[in-house]
PDB file of C-alpha atoms in Angstrom:
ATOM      1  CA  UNK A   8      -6.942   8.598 -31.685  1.00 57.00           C
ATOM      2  CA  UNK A   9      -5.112   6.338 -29.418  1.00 84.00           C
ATOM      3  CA  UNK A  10      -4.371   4.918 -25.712  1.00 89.00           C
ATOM      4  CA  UNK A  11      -1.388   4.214 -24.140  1.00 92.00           C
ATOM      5  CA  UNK A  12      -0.492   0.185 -23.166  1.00 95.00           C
ATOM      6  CA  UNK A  13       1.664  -0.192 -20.158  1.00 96.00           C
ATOM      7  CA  UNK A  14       3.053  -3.254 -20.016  1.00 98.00           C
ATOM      8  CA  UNK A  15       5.069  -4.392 -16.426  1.00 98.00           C
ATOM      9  CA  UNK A  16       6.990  -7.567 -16.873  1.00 98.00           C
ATOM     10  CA  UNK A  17       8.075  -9.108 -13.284  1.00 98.00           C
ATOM     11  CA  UNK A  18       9.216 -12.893 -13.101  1.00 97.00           C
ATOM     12  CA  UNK A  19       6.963 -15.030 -15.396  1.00 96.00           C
ATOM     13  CA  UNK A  20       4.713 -12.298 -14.977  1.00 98.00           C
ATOM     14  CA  UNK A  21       3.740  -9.941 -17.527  1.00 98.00           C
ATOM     15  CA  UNK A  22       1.198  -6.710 -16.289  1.00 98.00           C
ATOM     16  CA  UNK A  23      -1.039  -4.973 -19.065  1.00 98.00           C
ATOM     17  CA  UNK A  24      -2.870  -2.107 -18.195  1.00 96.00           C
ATOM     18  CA  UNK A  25      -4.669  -0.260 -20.849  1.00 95.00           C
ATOM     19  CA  UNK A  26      -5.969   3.291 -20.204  1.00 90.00           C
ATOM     20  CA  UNK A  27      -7.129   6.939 -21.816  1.00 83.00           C
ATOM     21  CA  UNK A  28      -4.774  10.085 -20.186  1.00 69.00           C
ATOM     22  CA  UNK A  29      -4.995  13.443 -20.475  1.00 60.00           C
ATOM     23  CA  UNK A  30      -2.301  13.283 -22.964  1.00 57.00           C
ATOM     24  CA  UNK A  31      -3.710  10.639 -25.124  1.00 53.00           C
ATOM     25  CA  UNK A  32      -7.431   9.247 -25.384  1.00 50.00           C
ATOM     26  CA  UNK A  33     -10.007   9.085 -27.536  1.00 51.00           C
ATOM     27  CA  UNK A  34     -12.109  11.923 -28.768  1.00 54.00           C
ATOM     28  CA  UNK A  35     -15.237  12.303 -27.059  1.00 51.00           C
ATOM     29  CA  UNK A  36     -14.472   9.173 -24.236  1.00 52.00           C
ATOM     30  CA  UNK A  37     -16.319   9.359 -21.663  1.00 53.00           C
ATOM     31  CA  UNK A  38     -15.009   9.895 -17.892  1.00 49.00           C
ATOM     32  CA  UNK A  39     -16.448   7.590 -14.881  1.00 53.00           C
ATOM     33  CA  UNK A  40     -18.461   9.432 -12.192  1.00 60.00           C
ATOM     34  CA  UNK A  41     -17.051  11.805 -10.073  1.00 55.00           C
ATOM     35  CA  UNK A  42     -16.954  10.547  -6.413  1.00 57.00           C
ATOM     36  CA  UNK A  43     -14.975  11.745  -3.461  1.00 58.00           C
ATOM     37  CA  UNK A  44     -12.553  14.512  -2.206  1.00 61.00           C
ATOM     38  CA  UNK A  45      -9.218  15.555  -4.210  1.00 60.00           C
ATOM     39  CA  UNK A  46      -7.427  13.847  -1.046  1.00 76.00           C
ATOM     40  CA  UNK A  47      -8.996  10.799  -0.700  1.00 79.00           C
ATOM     41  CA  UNK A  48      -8.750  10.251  -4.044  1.00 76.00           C
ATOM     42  CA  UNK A  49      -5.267  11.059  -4.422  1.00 83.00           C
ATOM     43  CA  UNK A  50      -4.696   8.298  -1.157  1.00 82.00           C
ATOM     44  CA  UNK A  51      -6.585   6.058  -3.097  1.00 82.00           C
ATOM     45  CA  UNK A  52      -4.145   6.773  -5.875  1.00 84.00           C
ATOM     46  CA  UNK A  53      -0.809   6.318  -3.414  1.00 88.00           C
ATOM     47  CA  UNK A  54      -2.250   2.999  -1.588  1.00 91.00           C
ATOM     48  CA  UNK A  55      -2.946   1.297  -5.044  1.00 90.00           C
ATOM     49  CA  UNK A  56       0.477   2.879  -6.226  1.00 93.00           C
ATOM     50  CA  UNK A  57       2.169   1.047  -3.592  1.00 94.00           C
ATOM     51  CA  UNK A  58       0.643  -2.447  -4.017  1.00 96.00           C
ATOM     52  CA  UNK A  59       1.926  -2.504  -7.787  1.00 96.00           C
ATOM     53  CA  UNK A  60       5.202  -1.814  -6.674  1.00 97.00           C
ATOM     54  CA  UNK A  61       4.949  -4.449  -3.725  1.00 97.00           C
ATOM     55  CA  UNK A  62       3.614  -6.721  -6.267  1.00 98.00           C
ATOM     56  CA  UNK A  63       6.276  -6.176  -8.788  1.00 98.00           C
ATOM     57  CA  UNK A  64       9.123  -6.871  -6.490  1.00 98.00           C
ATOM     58  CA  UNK A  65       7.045  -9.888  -5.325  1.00 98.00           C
ATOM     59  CA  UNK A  66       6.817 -10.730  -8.687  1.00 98.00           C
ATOM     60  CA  UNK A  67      10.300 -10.118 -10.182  1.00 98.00           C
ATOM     61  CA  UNK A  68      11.961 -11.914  -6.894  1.00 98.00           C
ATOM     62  CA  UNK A  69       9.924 -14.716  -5.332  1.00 97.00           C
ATOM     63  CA  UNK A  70       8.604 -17.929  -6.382  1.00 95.00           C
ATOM     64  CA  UNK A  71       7.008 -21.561  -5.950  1.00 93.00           C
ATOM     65  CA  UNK A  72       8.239 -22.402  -2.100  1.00 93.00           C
ATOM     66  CA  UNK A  73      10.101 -19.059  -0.966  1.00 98.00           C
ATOM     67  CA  UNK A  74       9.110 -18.151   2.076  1.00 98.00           C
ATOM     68  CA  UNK A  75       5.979 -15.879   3.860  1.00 98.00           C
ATOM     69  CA  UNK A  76       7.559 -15.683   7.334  1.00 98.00           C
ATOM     70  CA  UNK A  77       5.473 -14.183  10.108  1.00 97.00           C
ATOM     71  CA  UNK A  78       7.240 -12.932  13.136  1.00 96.00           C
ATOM     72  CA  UNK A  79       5.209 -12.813  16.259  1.00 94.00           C
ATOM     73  CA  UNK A  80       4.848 -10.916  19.121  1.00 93.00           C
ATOM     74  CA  UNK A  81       3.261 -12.313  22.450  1.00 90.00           C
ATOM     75  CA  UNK A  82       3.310  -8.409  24.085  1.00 87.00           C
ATOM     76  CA  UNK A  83       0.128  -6.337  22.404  1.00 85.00           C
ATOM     77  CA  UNK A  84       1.468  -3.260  24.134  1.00 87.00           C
ATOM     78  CA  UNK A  85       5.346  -3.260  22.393  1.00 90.00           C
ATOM     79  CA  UNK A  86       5.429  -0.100  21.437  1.00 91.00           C
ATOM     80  CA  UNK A  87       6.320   1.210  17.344  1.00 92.00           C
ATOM     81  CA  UNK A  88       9.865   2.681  18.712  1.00 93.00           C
ATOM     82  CA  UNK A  89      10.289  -1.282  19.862  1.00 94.00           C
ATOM     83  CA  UNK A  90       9.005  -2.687  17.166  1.00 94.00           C
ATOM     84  CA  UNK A  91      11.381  -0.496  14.713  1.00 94.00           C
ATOM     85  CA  UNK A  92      14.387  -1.612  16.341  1.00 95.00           C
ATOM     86  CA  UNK A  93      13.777  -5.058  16.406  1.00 96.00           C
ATOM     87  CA  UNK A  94      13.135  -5.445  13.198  1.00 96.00           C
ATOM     88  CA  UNK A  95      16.307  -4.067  12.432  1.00 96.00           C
ATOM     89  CA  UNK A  96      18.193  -6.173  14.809  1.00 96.00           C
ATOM     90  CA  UNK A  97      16.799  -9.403  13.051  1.00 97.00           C
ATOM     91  CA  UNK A  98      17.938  -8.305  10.145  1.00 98.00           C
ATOM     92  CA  UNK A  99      21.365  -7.759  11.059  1.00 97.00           C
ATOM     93  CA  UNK A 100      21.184 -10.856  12.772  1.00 97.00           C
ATOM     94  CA  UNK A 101      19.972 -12.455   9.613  1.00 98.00           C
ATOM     95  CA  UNK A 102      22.831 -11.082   7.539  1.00 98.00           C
ATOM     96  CA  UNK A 103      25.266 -12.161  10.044  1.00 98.00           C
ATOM     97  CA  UNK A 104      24.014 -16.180  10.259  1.00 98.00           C
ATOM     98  CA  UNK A 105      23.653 -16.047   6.236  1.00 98.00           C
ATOM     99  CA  UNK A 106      27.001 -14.576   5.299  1.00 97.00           C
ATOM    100  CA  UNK A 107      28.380 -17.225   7.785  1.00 97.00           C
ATOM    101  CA  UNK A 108      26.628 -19.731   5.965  1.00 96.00           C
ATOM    102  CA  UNK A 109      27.276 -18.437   2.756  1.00 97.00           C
ATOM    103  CA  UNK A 110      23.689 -17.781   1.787  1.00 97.00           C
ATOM    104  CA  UNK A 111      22.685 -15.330  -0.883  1.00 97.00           C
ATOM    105  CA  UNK A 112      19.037 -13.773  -0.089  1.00 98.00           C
ATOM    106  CA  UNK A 113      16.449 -11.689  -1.470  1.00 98.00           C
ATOM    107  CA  UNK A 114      14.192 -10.328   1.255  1.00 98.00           C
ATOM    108  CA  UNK A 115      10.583  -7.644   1.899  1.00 98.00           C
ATOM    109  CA  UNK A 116       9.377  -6.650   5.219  1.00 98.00           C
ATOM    110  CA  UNK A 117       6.329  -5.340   5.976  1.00 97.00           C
ATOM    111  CA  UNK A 118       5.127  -4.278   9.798  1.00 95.00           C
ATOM    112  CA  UNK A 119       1.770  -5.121  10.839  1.00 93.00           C
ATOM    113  CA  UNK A 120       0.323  -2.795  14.325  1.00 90.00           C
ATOM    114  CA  UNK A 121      -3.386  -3.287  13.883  1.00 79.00           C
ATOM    115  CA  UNK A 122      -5.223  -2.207  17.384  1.00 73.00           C
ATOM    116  CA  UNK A 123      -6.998  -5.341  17.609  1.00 69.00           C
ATOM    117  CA  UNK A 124      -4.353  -8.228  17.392  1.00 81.00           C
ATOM    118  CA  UNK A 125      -0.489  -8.533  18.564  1.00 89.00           C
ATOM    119  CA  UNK A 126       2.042  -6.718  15.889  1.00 92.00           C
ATOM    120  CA  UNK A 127       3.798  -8.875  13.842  1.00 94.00           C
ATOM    121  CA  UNK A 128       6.725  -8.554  11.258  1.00 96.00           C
ATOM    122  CA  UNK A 129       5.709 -10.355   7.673  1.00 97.00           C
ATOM    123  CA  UNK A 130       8.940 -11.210   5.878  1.00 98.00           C
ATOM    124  CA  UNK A 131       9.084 -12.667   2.390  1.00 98.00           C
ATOM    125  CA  UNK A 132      12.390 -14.182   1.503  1.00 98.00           C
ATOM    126  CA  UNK A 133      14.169 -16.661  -0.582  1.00 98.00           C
ATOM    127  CA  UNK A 134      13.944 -20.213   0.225  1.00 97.00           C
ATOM    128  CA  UNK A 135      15.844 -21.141   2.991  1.00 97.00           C
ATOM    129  CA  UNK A 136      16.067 -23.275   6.409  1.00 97.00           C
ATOM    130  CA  UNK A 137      13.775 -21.967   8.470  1.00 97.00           C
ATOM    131  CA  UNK A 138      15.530 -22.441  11.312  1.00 97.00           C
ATOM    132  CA  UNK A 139      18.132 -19.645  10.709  1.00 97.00           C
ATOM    133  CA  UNK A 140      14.959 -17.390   9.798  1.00 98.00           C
ATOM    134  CA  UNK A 141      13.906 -18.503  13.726  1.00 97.00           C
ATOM    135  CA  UNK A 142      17.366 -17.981  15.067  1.00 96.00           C
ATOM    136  CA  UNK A 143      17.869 -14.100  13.984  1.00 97.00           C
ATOM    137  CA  UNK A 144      14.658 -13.439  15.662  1.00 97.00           C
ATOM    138  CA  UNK A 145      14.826 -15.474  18.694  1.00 94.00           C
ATOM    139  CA  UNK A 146      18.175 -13.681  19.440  1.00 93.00           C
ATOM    140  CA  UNK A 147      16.721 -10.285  19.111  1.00 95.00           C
ATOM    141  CA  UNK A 148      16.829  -8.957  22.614  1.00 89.00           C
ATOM    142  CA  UNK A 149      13.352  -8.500  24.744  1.00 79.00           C
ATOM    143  CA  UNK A 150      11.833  -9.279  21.121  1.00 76.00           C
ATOM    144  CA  UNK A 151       8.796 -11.033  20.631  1.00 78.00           C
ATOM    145  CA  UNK A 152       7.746 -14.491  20.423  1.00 86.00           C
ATOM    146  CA  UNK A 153       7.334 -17.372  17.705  1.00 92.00           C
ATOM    147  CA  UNK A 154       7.745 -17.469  13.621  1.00 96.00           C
ATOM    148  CA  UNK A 155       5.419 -19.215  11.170  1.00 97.00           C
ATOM    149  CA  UNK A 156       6.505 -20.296   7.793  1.00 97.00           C
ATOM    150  CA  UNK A 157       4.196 -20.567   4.536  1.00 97.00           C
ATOM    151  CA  UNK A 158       6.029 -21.351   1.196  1.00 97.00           C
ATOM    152  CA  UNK A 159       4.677 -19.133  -1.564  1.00 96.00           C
ATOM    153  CA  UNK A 160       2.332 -21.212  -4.287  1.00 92.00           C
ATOM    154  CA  UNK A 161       3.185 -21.940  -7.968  1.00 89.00           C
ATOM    155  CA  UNK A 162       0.877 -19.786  -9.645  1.00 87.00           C
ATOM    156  CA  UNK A 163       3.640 -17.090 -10.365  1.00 90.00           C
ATOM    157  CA  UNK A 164       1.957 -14.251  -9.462  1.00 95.00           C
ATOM    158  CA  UNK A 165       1.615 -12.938  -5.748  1.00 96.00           C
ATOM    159  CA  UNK A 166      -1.180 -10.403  -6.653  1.00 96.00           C
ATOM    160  CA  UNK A 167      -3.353 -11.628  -3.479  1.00 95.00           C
ATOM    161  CA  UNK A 168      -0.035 -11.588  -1.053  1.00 97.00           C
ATOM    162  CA  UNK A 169       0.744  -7.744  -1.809  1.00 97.00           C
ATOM    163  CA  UNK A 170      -2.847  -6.807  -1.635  1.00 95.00           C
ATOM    164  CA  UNK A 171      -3.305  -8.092   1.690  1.00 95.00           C
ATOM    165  CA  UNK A 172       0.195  -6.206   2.848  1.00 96.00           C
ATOM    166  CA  UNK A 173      -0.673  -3.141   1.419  1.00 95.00           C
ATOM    167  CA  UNK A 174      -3.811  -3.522   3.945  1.00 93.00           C
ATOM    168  CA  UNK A 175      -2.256  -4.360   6.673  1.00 90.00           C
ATOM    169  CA  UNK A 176       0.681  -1.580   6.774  1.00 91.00           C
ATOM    170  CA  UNK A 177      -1.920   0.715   6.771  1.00 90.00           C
ATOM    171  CA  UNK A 178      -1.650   1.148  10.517  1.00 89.00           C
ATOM    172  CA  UNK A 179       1.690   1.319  10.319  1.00 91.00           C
ATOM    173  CA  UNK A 180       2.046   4.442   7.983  1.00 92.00           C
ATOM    174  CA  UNK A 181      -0.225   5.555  11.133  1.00 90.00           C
ATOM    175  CA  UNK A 182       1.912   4.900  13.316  1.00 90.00           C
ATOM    176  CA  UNK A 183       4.991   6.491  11.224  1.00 91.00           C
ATOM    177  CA  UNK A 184       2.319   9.903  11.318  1.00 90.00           C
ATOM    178  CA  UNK A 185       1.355   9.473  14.999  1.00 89.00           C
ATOM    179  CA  UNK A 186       5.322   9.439  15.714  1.00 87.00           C
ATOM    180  CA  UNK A 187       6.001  12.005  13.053  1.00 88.00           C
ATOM    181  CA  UNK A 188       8.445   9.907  10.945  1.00 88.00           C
ATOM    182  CA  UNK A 189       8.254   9.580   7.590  1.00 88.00           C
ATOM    183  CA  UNK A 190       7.974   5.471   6.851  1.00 89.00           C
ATOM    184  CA  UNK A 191       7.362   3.320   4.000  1.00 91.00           C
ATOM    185  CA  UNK A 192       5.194   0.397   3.434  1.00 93.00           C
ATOM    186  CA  UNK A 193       7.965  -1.915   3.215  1.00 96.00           C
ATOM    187  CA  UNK A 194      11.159  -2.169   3.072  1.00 96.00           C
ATOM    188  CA  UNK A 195      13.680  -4.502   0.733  1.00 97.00           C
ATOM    189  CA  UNK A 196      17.302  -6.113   0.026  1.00 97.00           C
ATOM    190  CA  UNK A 197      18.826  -3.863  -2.003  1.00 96.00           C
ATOM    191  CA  UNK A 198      19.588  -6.425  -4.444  1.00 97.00           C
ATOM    192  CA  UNK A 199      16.162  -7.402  -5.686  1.00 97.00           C
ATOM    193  CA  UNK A 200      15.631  -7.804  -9.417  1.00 98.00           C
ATOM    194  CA  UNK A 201      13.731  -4.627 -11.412  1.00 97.00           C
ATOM    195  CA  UNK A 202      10.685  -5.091 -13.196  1.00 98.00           C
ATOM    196  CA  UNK A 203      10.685  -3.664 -17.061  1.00 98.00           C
ATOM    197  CA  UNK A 204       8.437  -1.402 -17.945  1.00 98.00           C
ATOM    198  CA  UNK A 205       7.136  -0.159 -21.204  1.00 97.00           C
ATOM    199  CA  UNK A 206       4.796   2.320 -22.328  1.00 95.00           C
ATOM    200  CA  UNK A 207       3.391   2.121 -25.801  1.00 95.00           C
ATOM    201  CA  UNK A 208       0.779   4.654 -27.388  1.00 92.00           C
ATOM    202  CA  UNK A 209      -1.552   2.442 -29.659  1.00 92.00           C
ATOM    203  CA  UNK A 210      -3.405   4.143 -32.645  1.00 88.00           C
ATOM    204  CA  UNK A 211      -6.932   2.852 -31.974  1.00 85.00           C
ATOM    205  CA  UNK A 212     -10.200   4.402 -30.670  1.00 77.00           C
ATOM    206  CA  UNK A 213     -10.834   1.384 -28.136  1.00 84.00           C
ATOM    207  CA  UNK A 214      -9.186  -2.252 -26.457  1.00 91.00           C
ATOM    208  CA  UNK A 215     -10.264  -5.805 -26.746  1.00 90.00           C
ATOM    209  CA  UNK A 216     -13.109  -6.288 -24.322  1.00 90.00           C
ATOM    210  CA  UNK A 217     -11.620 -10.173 -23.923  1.00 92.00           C
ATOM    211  CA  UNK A 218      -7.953  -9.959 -23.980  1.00 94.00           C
ATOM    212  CA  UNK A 219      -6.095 -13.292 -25.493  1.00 95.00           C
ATOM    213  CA  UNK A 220      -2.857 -14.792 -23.405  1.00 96.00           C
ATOM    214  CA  UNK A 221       0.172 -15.254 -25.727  1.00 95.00           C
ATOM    215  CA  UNK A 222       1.617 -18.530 -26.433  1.00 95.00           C
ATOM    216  CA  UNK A 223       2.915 -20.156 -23.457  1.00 95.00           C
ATOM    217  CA  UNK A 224       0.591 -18.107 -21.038  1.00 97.00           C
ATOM    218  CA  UNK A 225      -2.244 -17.906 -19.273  1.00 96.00           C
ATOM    219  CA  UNK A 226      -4.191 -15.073 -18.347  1.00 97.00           C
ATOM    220  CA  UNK A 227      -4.554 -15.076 -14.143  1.00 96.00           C
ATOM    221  CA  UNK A 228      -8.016 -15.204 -12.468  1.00 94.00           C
ATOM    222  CA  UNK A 229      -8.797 -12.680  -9.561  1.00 93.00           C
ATOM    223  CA  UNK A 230     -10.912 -13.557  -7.105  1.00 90.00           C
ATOM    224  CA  UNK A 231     -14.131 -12.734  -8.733  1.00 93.00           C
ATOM    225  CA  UNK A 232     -13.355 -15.259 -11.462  1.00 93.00           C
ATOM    226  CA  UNK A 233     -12.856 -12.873 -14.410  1.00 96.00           C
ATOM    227  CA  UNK A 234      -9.596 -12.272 -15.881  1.00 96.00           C
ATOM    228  CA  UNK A 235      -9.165  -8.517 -16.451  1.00 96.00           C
ATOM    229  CA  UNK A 236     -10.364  -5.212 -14.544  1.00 94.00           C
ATOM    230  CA  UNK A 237     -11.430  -2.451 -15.607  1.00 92.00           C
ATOM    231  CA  UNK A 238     -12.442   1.179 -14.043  1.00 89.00           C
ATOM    232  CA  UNK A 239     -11.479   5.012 -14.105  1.00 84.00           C
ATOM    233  CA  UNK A 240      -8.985   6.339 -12.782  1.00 78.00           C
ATOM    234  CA  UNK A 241      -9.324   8.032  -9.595  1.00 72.00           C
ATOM    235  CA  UNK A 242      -8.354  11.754 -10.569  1.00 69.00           C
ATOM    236  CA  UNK A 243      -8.744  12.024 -14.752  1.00 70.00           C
ATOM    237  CA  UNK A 244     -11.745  10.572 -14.765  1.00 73.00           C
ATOM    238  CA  UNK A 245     -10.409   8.439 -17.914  1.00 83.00           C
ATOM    239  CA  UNK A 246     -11.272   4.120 -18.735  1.00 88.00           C
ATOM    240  CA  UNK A 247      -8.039   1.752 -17.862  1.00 91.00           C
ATOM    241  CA  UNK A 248      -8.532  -2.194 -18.623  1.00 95.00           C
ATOM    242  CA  UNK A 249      -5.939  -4.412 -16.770  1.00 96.00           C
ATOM    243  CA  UNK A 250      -4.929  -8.364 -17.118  1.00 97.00           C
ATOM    244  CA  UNK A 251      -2.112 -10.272 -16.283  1.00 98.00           C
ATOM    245  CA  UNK A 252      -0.221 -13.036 -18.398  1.00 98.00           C
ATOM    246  CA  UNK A 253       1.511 -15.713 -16.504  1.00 97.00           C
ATOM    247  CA  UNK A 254       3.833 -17.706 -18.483  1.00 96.00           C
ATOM    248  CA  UNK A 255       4.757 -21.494 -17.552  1.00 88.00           C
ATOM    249  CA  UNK A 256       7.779 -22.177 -15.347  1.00 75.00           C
TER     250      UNK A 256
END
């Protein structure tokens, strides 16, 4: 009788998710309710999928007073073709100012087209002046308009920031359908910093309802208050417990 314990760790971050499989669980566990199509689950499966990883790199990468840059658009009508190649033009431009400069970077990008307000471009990024974040987008030809700049908190881990990006590409990956493309959420530097990843089968029938943080940790709060979730998973059926530790800086 056992469960497997996946542990993720990603800056001072460390991930724990605790869960029954259909390779390992507990004899005579029982499965959560059975809701939904095969296809919706599965694209609830993908969506949360994709905010772990987000959250990872965020995570492994970024910290205390790195950058959430938000590039604007003044045009609610630039069309996803536009929007595409601009945000490749600012990042050339970007490469070009730092490697003048001599500045090493670590970026994510993540397109917002939601019907209802102007696109934008999010871009998380090492610390830096924002003024050279401003330049590489003001020179992007017919782009859009102005950038705003919020430095990322202490609390070490950006669960909250890649939740809400996950959300908001969603009408991009739309957009990537409408146009037939295939398109990611985001897109990164290709040198970020990997998270680890472990995967250890436990010999027990059952998890600590109250997890404990280790030494030098605490255990992070989600909005609700309580520090650890817990559900089925979407397909198997099968209990998973998560918490996260965040250790000191």
């Amino acid at each position: 009788m056992a469960y497997v314990h996946r542990r993720v760790k990603a800056g001072r971050t460390i991930e724990h998710r605790k869960m029954q499989s259909y390779r390992i669980h507990t004899k005579g566990v029982q499965r959560g309710p059975n809701h939904g199509t095969t296809s919706a689950k599965q694209a609830k499966i993908n969506e949360r999928v994709a905010e772990e990883h987000l959250r990872w790199d965020l995570n492994a990468n970024f910290d205390h007073r790195d950058l959430h840059a938000v590039l604007h658009y003044y045009d609610k009508d630039t069309s996803f073709e536009e929007i595409l190649e601009h945000k490749a033009v600012f990042l050339r431009n970007l490469r070009k100012i730092c490697k003048k400069h001599g500045i090493k970077y670590k970026a994510v990008v993540v397109i917002e087209t939601k019907r209802m307000t102007n696109p934008h471009i999010h871009v998380v990024i090492t610390r830096m002046d924002p003024e050279i974040i401003t330049e590489a987008w003001e020179f992007v030809p017919k782009g859009g308009g102005g950038v705003s700049f919020k430095p990322l908190d202490r609390r070490g881990n950006h669960e909250k920031l890649a939740s809400y990006l996950v959300k908001e590409s969603r009408s991009t990956m739309e957009k990537y359908r409408e146009a037939g493309k295939r398109g990611k959420r985001y897109s990164k530097t290709q040198n970020m910093d990997k998270p680890v990843i472990t995967y250890t089968p436990v010999p027990a029938s059952s998890w600590r309802k109250e997890p404990r943080a280790s030494k030098g940790a605490v255990l992070y709060k989600f909005d609700d208050g309580s520090t650890t979730r817990s559900g089925w998973h979407e397909i198997s059926g099968y209990p998973y417990q998560e918490y996260f530790e965040v250790f000191n800086e």
